[in-house]
C-alpha cells in the first residue's frame, strides 16, 4: 500500500536506524525525513539510503509552525513517526529553554498540522510519538515502570518529554487525533552522538582521556540495542491500537560502573592493551544534578500483544557497538570537531 510517512529527527541516532529500517523494508512507502540538522543530526548516518527512490530528506525546524503547516499541506502525510527532540539530559540542565521549544512547542506544531490535514478523514492515519521511560521518574532498588506508572519527570528533558506525551494524549481525547505513544529505555549502538555514556567513553578510552563517572557510578539503566527499538516502532506503528501506550525495554539493567568496567575490558582486548589499562582512566566526578537512580522497563504489554522481544544479548551488542566506533573513526572525528570541543570544555573542563 502506498503511504507517505514523515519521520522527524531521522538524521539523529535512533531516527537514522528507523529511517533505514522503513526505507529498506517498505519500498512502496514514501519516507520523508524531516530534520533541522542540529549538532546531533548528521546526514552521514544515512549515506546508504540517500539514493533510494522511496526516501527524501527535508531540512526544517519543527518549532516553525507556519513551515510545518505548509509542509503537511504539500505532502499530505498519511502518518508521522515523531522522534525529533533535544535528547541529552545534561544539556537540558545547562539550558532548559531549547528543550521547551523543540520538545513541547515542536510537538504541538506537528499535532496542529496533523489535525489540520486529517480533519475530513482520519481513516488509516496515525501520529506516532516516540518518548522515553524518563517521564516516569526514578525507581528505587526494586520495581519496574509499566504503562500505568504515574508520570514523575525529574529533569528539564524528561519534563519536556512528559509534557509532549500529555499533549499527544490530549489531542487524541479532545480532537480524536489517531495516535500511539511508546516509552523506551536507554538505547545503544552505532551512530549515537558521543555526548552519551557509551560512545563518549569509547571515544575517551581510545584517546586515553579520563572517563568521567558521575557520583559513585551506582545509577542503573536498562539498555536496549537500537535496532530492536526500530523493530518495535515498526510493530507499534502498524499493529498498535489507537490511543495506546507501549513500554519498550531491554530487560537489561546495568549499574553504570559495571557497564563501564565491561566496556574497558572489551576495549583493552580490541586495542591490544594490557588487562586493566583502560580502567585506570576511570575518574569519579561531581554527580549530575537531580540524577535519577534507576530506570527499568516492564515491556510485557508489547511482548504479549504484538510479539516483540529484544534480539541481542548486551555483551554481543556492546561488542558490535565498539567495533562500529573503531571502524568509523572518520565519523567520530567529524562529529567531535568544532562545537563538540566547546561543549566538552564547558561540561568536563575541570576533569580533563
Ligand atoms: P538525537 O539527539 O540523536 O537526535 C535528535 C534528532 O532530532 C537530530 O537529528 C536533530 O537534528 C533533530 N532535531 C532536534 N531538534 C529539532 C527541531 N527543532 N526540528 C527538527 N529536527 C530537530 O536523539 P535520539 O537519541 O536519537 O532520540 C530520538 C528520540 O527518541 C527523542 O525523541 C528521544 O526523546 C527519544 N528516546 C531516546 C532514547 C535514547 O536512549 N537515546 C530512549 C528513549 C527515547
Ligand atoms: O532512558 C532513556 C533516556 O536515556 C533517553 O530518553 C535520553 O534521550 C538518553 O540520553 C538517555 O538518558 P540518560 O541520562 O540515561 O543517558 P546518558 O548516556 O546521558 O547517561 C547514562 C548514565 O551514565 C546516567 O546515569 C549518567 C551516567 N553518565 C553519563 C555521562 C554522559 C556518567 O556517569 N558520565 C557521563 O559523562
Coordinates of C-alpha atoms and ligand atoms in Angstrom, one line a residue:
X1 CA 0.0 0.0 0.0
X2 CA 1.4 3.4 -0.9
X3 CA 1.8 5.7 2.0
X4 CA 3.7 8.9 2.6
X5 CA 5.2 8.8 6.1
X6 CA 7.1 11.7 7.8
X7 CA 9.8 10.6 10.2
X8 CA 11.1 13.5 12.2
X9 CA 14.6 13.5 13.7
X10 CA 15.7 11.0 11.1
X11 CA 19.3 12.3 11.0
X12 CA 19.8 11.6 14.7
X13 CA 20.8 8.4 16.4
X14 CA 17.6 6.4 16.7
X15 CA 15.9 8.2 13.8
X16 CA 18.6 7.1 11.3
X17 CA 18.0 3.5 12.3
X18 CA 14.2 3.9 12.0
X19 CA 14.6 5.5 8.6
X20 CA 16.9 2.7 7.3
X21 CA 14.5 0.1 8.6
X22 CA 11.4 1.7 7.0
X23 CA 13.2 2.6 3.7
X24 CA 14.6 -0.9 3.2
X25 CA 11.5 -2.9 4.4
X26 CA 8.8 -0.8 2.8
X27 CA 9.7 0.1 -0.8
X28 CA 6.1 1.2 -1.5
X29 CA 6.2 3.8 1.2
X30 CA 7.5 7.3 0.5
X31 CA 9.6 8.1 3.6
X32 CA 10.2 11.8 4.3
X33 CA 13.0 12.6 6.8
X34 CA 12.2 15.9 8.4
X35 CA 15.2 17.2 10.4
X36 CA 16.7 20.5 11.4
X37 CA 20.2 19.1 11.5
X38 CA 21.2 20.3 14.9
X39 CA 24.5 19.3 16.4
X40 CA 23.0 15.9 16.9
X41 CA 21.7 15.4 13.4
X42 CA 24.1 14.1 10.7
X43 CA 23.2 13.0 7.2
X44 CA 26.3 10.8 7.2
X45 CA 24.3 8.5 9.3
X46 CA 22.1 7.8 6.2
X47 CA 24.6 7.5 3.4
X48 CA 23.4 4.0 2.5
X49 CA 19.8 5.1 1.9
X50 CA 20.1 8.6 0.5
X51 CA 19.9 7.4 -3.2
X52 CA 16.9 5.2 -2.7
X53 CA 13.8 6.1 -4.7
X54 CA 11.4 5.9 -1.7
X55 CA 13.5 8.3 0.5
X56 CA 13.5 12.1 0.7
X57 CA 15.2 14.5 3.1
X58 CA 13.6 17.8 4.0
X59 CA 15.6 20.2 6.2
X60 CA 13.3 22.1 8.6
X61 CA 12.6 23.1 12.1
X62 CA 9.5 21.7 13.9
X63 CA 9.4 24.8 16.0
X64 CA 8.5 26.9 12.9
X65 CA 4.7 26.3 13.0
X66 CA 3.9 28.0 9.6
X67 CA 6.6 26.0 7.8
X68 CA 5.2 22.8 9.4
X69 CA 1.6 23.5 8.2
X70 CA 2.8 24.3 4.7
X71 CA 4.9 21.1 4.6
X72 CA 1.9 18.9 5.8
X73 CA -0.4 20.6 3.2
X74 CA 2.2 19.9 0.4
X75 CA 2.9 16.3 1.3
X76 CA -0.5 15.2 2.8
X77 CA 1.3 12.7 5.1
X78 CA -0.6 9.6 6.0
X79 CA 1.4 9.1 9.1
X80 CA 4.1 10.6 11.3
X81 CA 6.7 9.0 13.4
X82 CA 8.0 11.7 15.6
X83 CA 11.5 11.4 17.1
X84 CA 12.9 14.9 16.7
X85 CA 13.9 16.3 20.1
X86 CA 16.6 17.7 22.2
X87 CA 17.6 14.5 23.9
X88 CA 20.6 15.0 26.2
X89 CA 19.8 15.3 30.0
X90 CA 23.0 17.3 30.8
X91 CA 22.3 19.8 28.1
X92 CA 18.7 20.2 29.5
X93 CA 20.3 21.1 32.9
X94 CA 22.6 23.6 31.3
X95 CA 20.0 25.2 29.0
X96 CA 16.3 24.1 29.6
X97 CA 14.7 26.5 27.1
X98 CA 15.9 24.7 24.0
X99 CA 14.1 21.6 25.3
X100 CA 10.8 23.5 25.8
X101 CA 10.9 24.9 22.2
X102 CA 11.9 21.7 20.4
X103 CA 10.1 19.1 22.5
X104 CA 6.9 20.9 23.6
X105 CA 6.3 23.6 21.0
X106 CA 7.7 21.5 18.2
X107 CA 5.4 18.5 19.1
X108 CA 2.4 20.9 19.3
X109 CA 3.1 22.3 15.9
X110 CA 3.1 18.8 14.4
X111 CA -0.1 17.9 16.3
X112 CA -1.8 21.0 14.9
X113 CA -0.6 20.3 11.3
X114 CA -1.7 16.6 11.5
X115 CA -5.1 17.7 12.9
X116 CA -5.4 20.3 10.1
X117 CA -4.7 17.9 7.2
X118 CA -6.7 14.9 8.6
X119 CA -9.7 16.9 9.6
X120 CA -12.0 15.4 6.9
X121 CA -10.9 11.9 7.4
X122 CA -8.7 10.1 9.9
X123 CA -9.1 6.7 8.4
X124 CA -5.7 5.0 8.1
X125 CA -3.9 8.0 9.6
X126 CA -1.5 7.8 12.6
X127 CA 0.5 10.1 14.8
X128 CA 3.3 8.1 16.5
X129 CA 5.1 9.9 19.3
X130 CA 8.4 8.4 20.4
X131 CA 9.0 9.0 24.0
X132 CA 11.2 7.9 26.9
X133 CA 11.0 6.0 30.2
X134 CA 12.4 9.0 32.0
X135 CA 8.9 10.5 32.1
X136 CA 8.1 8.0 34.9
X137 CA 10.8 9.5 37.1
X138 CA 13.2 7.3 39.1
X139 CA 12.9 3.9 40.7
X140 CA 14.3 2.6 43.9
X141 CA 16.2 -0.7 44.1
X142 CA 13.1 -2.7 43.0
X143 CA 10.1 -2.5 40.7
X144 CA 9.5 -1.6 37.1
X145 CA 7.9 1.1 35.0
X146 CA 4.6 -0.1 33.5
X147 CA 2.3 1.8 31.1
X148 CA 0.2 2.9 34.2
X149 CA 3.1 4.2 36.3
X150 CA 2.2 7.8 37.2
X151 CA 4.3 10.4 35.4
X152 CA 7.0 12.0 37.7
X153 CA 9.7 13.6 35.5
X154 CA 12.7 14.9 37.3
X155 CA 14.9 16.8 34.7
X156 CA 14.0 19.6 32.3
X157 CA 14.5 17.0 29.5
X158 CA 12.1 14.4 31.0
X159 CA 9.6 17.2 32.0
X160 CA 9.6 18.4 28.4
X161 CA 9.0 14.9 27.0
X162 CA 6.3 14.2 29.6
X163 CA 4.6 17.5 28.6
X164 CA 4.7 16.4 24.9
X165 CA 3.2 13.0 25.8
X166 CA 0.3 14.7 27.6
X167 CA -0.3 16.9 24.6
X168 CA -0.4 14.0 22.2
X169 CA -2.9 12.2 24.5
X170 CA -5.0 15.4 24.9
X171 CA -5.3 15.7 21.1
X172 CA -6.5 12.1 20.9
X173 CA -9.0 12.7 23.7
X174 CA -10.2 16.1 22.7
X175 CA -10.0 16.1 18.9
X176 CA -9.9 12.4 18.1
X177 CA -6.5 12.6 16.6
X178 CA -5.3 9.0 15.9
X179 CA -2.1 8.3 17.9
X180 CA 0.2 5.9 19.7
X181 CA 3.0 6.5 22.1
X182 CA 5.9 4.4 23.1
X183 CA 8.2 5.0 26.1
X184 CA 11.6 3.3 25.7
X185 CA 14.7 2.7 27.9
X186 CA 18.3 3.7 27.1
X187 CA 19.3 2.8 23.5
X188 CA 22.9 1.9 22.4
X189 CA 24.5 1.1 19.1
X190 CA 26.2 2.7 16.1
X191 CA 25.7 6.4 15.3
X192 CA 25.0 7.6 18.8
X193 CA 26.4 11.1 19.4
X194 CA 29.5 10.9 21.7
X195 CA 27.9 13.0 24.5
X196 CA 26.0 10.0 25.8
X197 CA 27.7 7.5 28.1
X198 CA 28.7 4.6 25.8
X199 CA 30.1 6.5 22.8
X200 CA 31.7 9.2 25.0
X201 CA 33.5 6.5 26.9
X202 CA 34.6 4.5 23.8
X203 CA 36.0 7.8 22.4
X204 CA 37.8 8.7 25.6
X205 CA 39.3 5.2 26.1
X206 CA 40.6 5.3 22.5
X207 CA 42.2 8.7 23.1
X208 CA 43.4 7.8 26.7
X209 CA 41.3 10.5 28.2
X210 CA 39.7 10.4 31.7
X211 CA 36.3 8.6 32.0
X212 CA 34.1 11.0 34.0
X213 CA 31.8 8.7 36.1
X214 CA 29.1 10.7 37.8
X215 CA 28.8 10.3 41.6
X216 CA 29.7 6.7 42.6
X217 CA 28.6 5.1 39.3
X218 CA 25.8 3.3 41.1
X219 CA 22.9 4.6 38.9
X220 CA 21.2 1.8 36.9
X221 CA 20.0 2.0 33.3
X222 CA 18.1 -0.6 31.2
X223 CA 20.0 -0.8 27.8
X224 CA 18.4 -1.7 24.5
X225 CA 20.1 -2.4 21.1
X226 CA 18.9 0.5 18.9
X227 CA 17.8 -1.8 16.0
X228 CA 15.4 -3.6 18.5
X229 CA 13.9 -0.2 19.2
X230 CA 13.4 0.4 15.4
X231 CA 11.7 -3.0 15.1
X232 CA 9.4 -2.2 18.0
X233 CA 8.5 1.1 16.4
X234 CA 7.6 -0.7 13.1
X235 CA 5.4 -3.1 15.0
X236 CA 3.6 -0.4 17.1
X237 CA 3.2 1.9 14.1
X238 CA 1.5 -0.9 12.1
X239 CA -0.2 -3.0 14.7
X240 CA -0.6 -0.9 17.9
X241 CA -4.1 0.0 19.0
X242 CA -5.2 3.6 18.7
X243 CA -4.7 5.8 21.8
X244 CA -2.5 3.2 23.4
X245 CA 0.9 3.5 25.1
X246 CA 3.6 0.7 24.8
X247 CA 6.7 0.5 27.0
X248 CA 9.9 -0.8 25.3
X249 CA 12.9 -2.0 27.3
X250 CA 15.7 -4.5 27.1
X251 CA 15.2 -6.3 30.5
X252 CA 18.9 -5.5 30.7
X253 CA 19.8 -3.5 33.8
X254 CA 23.3 -2.4 34.4
X255 CA 24.9 -0.3 37.2
X256 CA 26.9 2.3 35.3
X257 CA 30.2 1.3 36.9
X258 CA 29.7 -2.4 36.0
X259 CA 28.9 -1.4 32.4
X260 CA 32.0 0.9 32.3
X261 CA 34.2 -1.9 33.6
X262 CA 32.9 -4.3 30.9
X263 CA 33.4 -1.6 28.2
X264 CA 37.0 -1.1 29.5
X265 CA 37.6 -4.9 29.3
X266 CA 36.3 -5.1 25.7
X267 CA 38.4 -2.0 24.7
X268 CA 41.6 -3.4 26.2
X269 CA 41.1 -6.6 24.2
X270 CA 40.3 -4.7 20.9
X271 CA 43.1 -2.2 21.3
X272 CA 45.7 -4.9 22.4
X273 CA 46.2 -3.1 25.7
X274 CA 47.3 -4.9 28.8
X275 CA 44.3 -6.1 31.0
X276 CA 43.2 -3.3 33.3
X277 CA 44.8 -0.4 31.3
X278 CA 41.6 1.3 30.3
X279 CA 40.0 1.0 33.8
X280 CA 42.8 3.3 35.1
X281 CA 41.1 6.1 33.2
X282 CA 38.0 5.9 35.4
X283 CA 37.6 9.3 37.2
X284 CA 34.8 9.9 39.7
X285 CA 33.4 13.4 39.1
X286 CA 30.6 15.6 40.6
X287 CA 27.2 13.9 40.2
X288 CA 24.6 15.1 37.7
X289 CA 22.1 17.4 39.4
X290 CA 18.9 15.5 40.2
X291 CA 20.4 12.3 38.9
X292 CA 17.7 9.6 38.5
X293 CA 18.9 6.5 40.4
X294 CA 17.3 3.7 38.4
X295 CA 15.2 3.0 35.3
X296 CA 13.8 -0.4 34.4
X297 CA 11.0 -1.1 31.9
X298 CA 8.3 -3.7 32.0
X299 CA 7.6 -4.4 28.3
X300 CA 5.2 -7.3 28.9
X301 CA 2.3 -5.5 27.1
X302 CA 4.4 -5.1 23.9
X303 CA 5.6 -8.7 24.1
X304 CA 2.2 -10.1 24.8
X305 CA 0.1 -8.0 22.4
X306 CA 2.5 -7.5 19.5
X307 CA 5.0 -10.4 19.9
X308 CA 8.1 -8.1 20.2
X309 CA 11.2 -9.2 22.1
X310 CA 14.8 -7.9 22.1
X311 CA 17.1 -9.8 19.7
X312 CA 20.6 -9.2 21.1
X313 CA 22.4 -10.1 24.4
X314 CA 24.0 -7.0 25.8
X315 CA 27.6 -8.3 25.7
X316 CA 27.2 -9.1 22.0
X317 CA 25.6 -5.7 21.3
X318 CA 28.3 -3.8 23.1
X319 CA 31.0 -5.7 21.3
X320 CA 29.3 -4.8 17.9
X321 CA 29.0 -1.2 19.1
X322 CA 32.7 -0.9 20.0
X323 CA 33.6 -2.4 16.6
X324 CA 31.5 0.1 14.8
X325 CA 33.1 3.1 16.5
X326 CA 36.6 1.6 16.0
X327 CA 35.8 1.2 12.3
X328 CA 34.2 4.6 11.8
X329 CA 37.0 6.9 13.1
X330 CA 36.2 9.5 10.4
X331 CA 32.6 9.7 11.6
X332 CA 33.7 10.1 15.2
X333 CA 36.4 12.7 14.1
X334 CA 33.8 14.7 12.2
X335 CA 31.2 14.9 15.0
X336 CA 33.8 15.6 17.7
X337 CA 35.2 18.7 16.0
X338 CA 34.0 22.3 16.2
X339 CA 31.0 22.8 18.5
X340 CA 31.7 19.5 20.3
X341 CA 35.0 20.7 21.6
X342 CA 33.3 23.8 23.1
X343 CA 30.6 21.6 24.7
X344 CA 33.2 19.2 26.2
X345 CA 35.2 22.0 27.6
X346 CA 32.2 23.5 29.3
X347 CA 30.9 20.2 30.6
X348 CA 34.0 18.4 31.7
X349 CA 36.6 21.2 31.6
X350 CA 37.9 20.6 35.2
X351 CA 38.1 16.8 34.8
X352 CA 40.1 16.5 31.6
Ligands
LIG1 P1 19.4 12.6 18.9 O1 19.7 13.8 19.8 O2 20.4 11.7 18.5 O3 18.6 13.1 17.6 C1 17.6 14.1 17.6 C2 17.4 14.5 16.1 O4 16.3 15.5 16.1 C3 18.6 15.1 15.5 O5 18.8 14.6 14.2 C4 18.2 16.6 15.4 O6 18.8 17.3 14.3 C5 16.7 16.6 15.3 N1 16.0 17.8 15.9 C6 16.2 18.3 17.1 N2 15.5 19.5 17.2 C7 14.8 19.6 16.0 C8 13.9 20.6 15.5 N3 13.6 21.6 16.3 N4 13.4 20.4 14.3 C9 13.7 19.3 13.6 N5 14.6 18.4 13.9 C10 15.2 18.5 15.2 O7 18.2 11.8 19.7 P2 18.0 10.2 19.9 O8 18.8 9.7 21.0 O9 18.1 9.6 18.5 O10 16.4 10.2 20.3 C11 15.4 10.3 19.4 C12 14.0 10.3 20.1 O11 13.9 9.2 20.9 C13 13.9 11.5 21.1 O12 12.5 11.9 21.0 C14 14.2 10.9 22.4 O13 13.5 11.6 23.4 C15 13.7 9.5 22.3 N6 14.3 8.5 23.1 C16 15.7 8.4 23.1 C17 16.3 7.3 23.9 C18 17.8 7.2 23.9 O14 18.3 6.3 24.6 N7 18.6 7.9 23.1 C19 15.5 6.5 24.6 C20 14.1 6.6 24.6 C21 13.5 7.6 23.8
LIG2 O1 16.2 6.3 29.4 C1 16.1 6.8 28.2 C2 17.0 8.0 28.1 O2 18.3 7.6 28.0 C3 16.7 8.9 26.8 O3 15.4 9.4 26.9 C4 17.7 10.0 26.7 O4 17.5 10.8 25.5 C5 19.1 9.4 26.7 O5 20.0 10.5 26.6 C6 19.3 8.5 27.9 O6 19.4 9.4 29.1 P1 20.5 9.0 30.3 O7 20.7 10.3 31.0 O8 20.2 7.8 31.0 O9 21.8 8.7 29.3 P2 23.3 9.2 29.4 O10 24.0 8.4 28.3 O11 23.5 10.6 29.4 O12 23.8 8.6 30.8 C7 23.7 7.3 31.1 C8 24.1 7.1 32.6 O13 25.5 7.4 32.7 C9 23.5 8.1 33.5 O14 23.3 7.5 34.8 C10 24.5 9.2 33.7 C11 25.8 8.5 33.5 N1 26.9 9.3 32.9 C12 26.7 9.9 31.7 C13 27.7 10.7 31.1 C14 27.4 11.4 29.8 C15 28.2 9.4 33.5 O15 28.4 8.8 34.6 N2 29.1 10.2 32.9 C16 29.0 10.8 31.8 O16 29.9 11.5 31.3

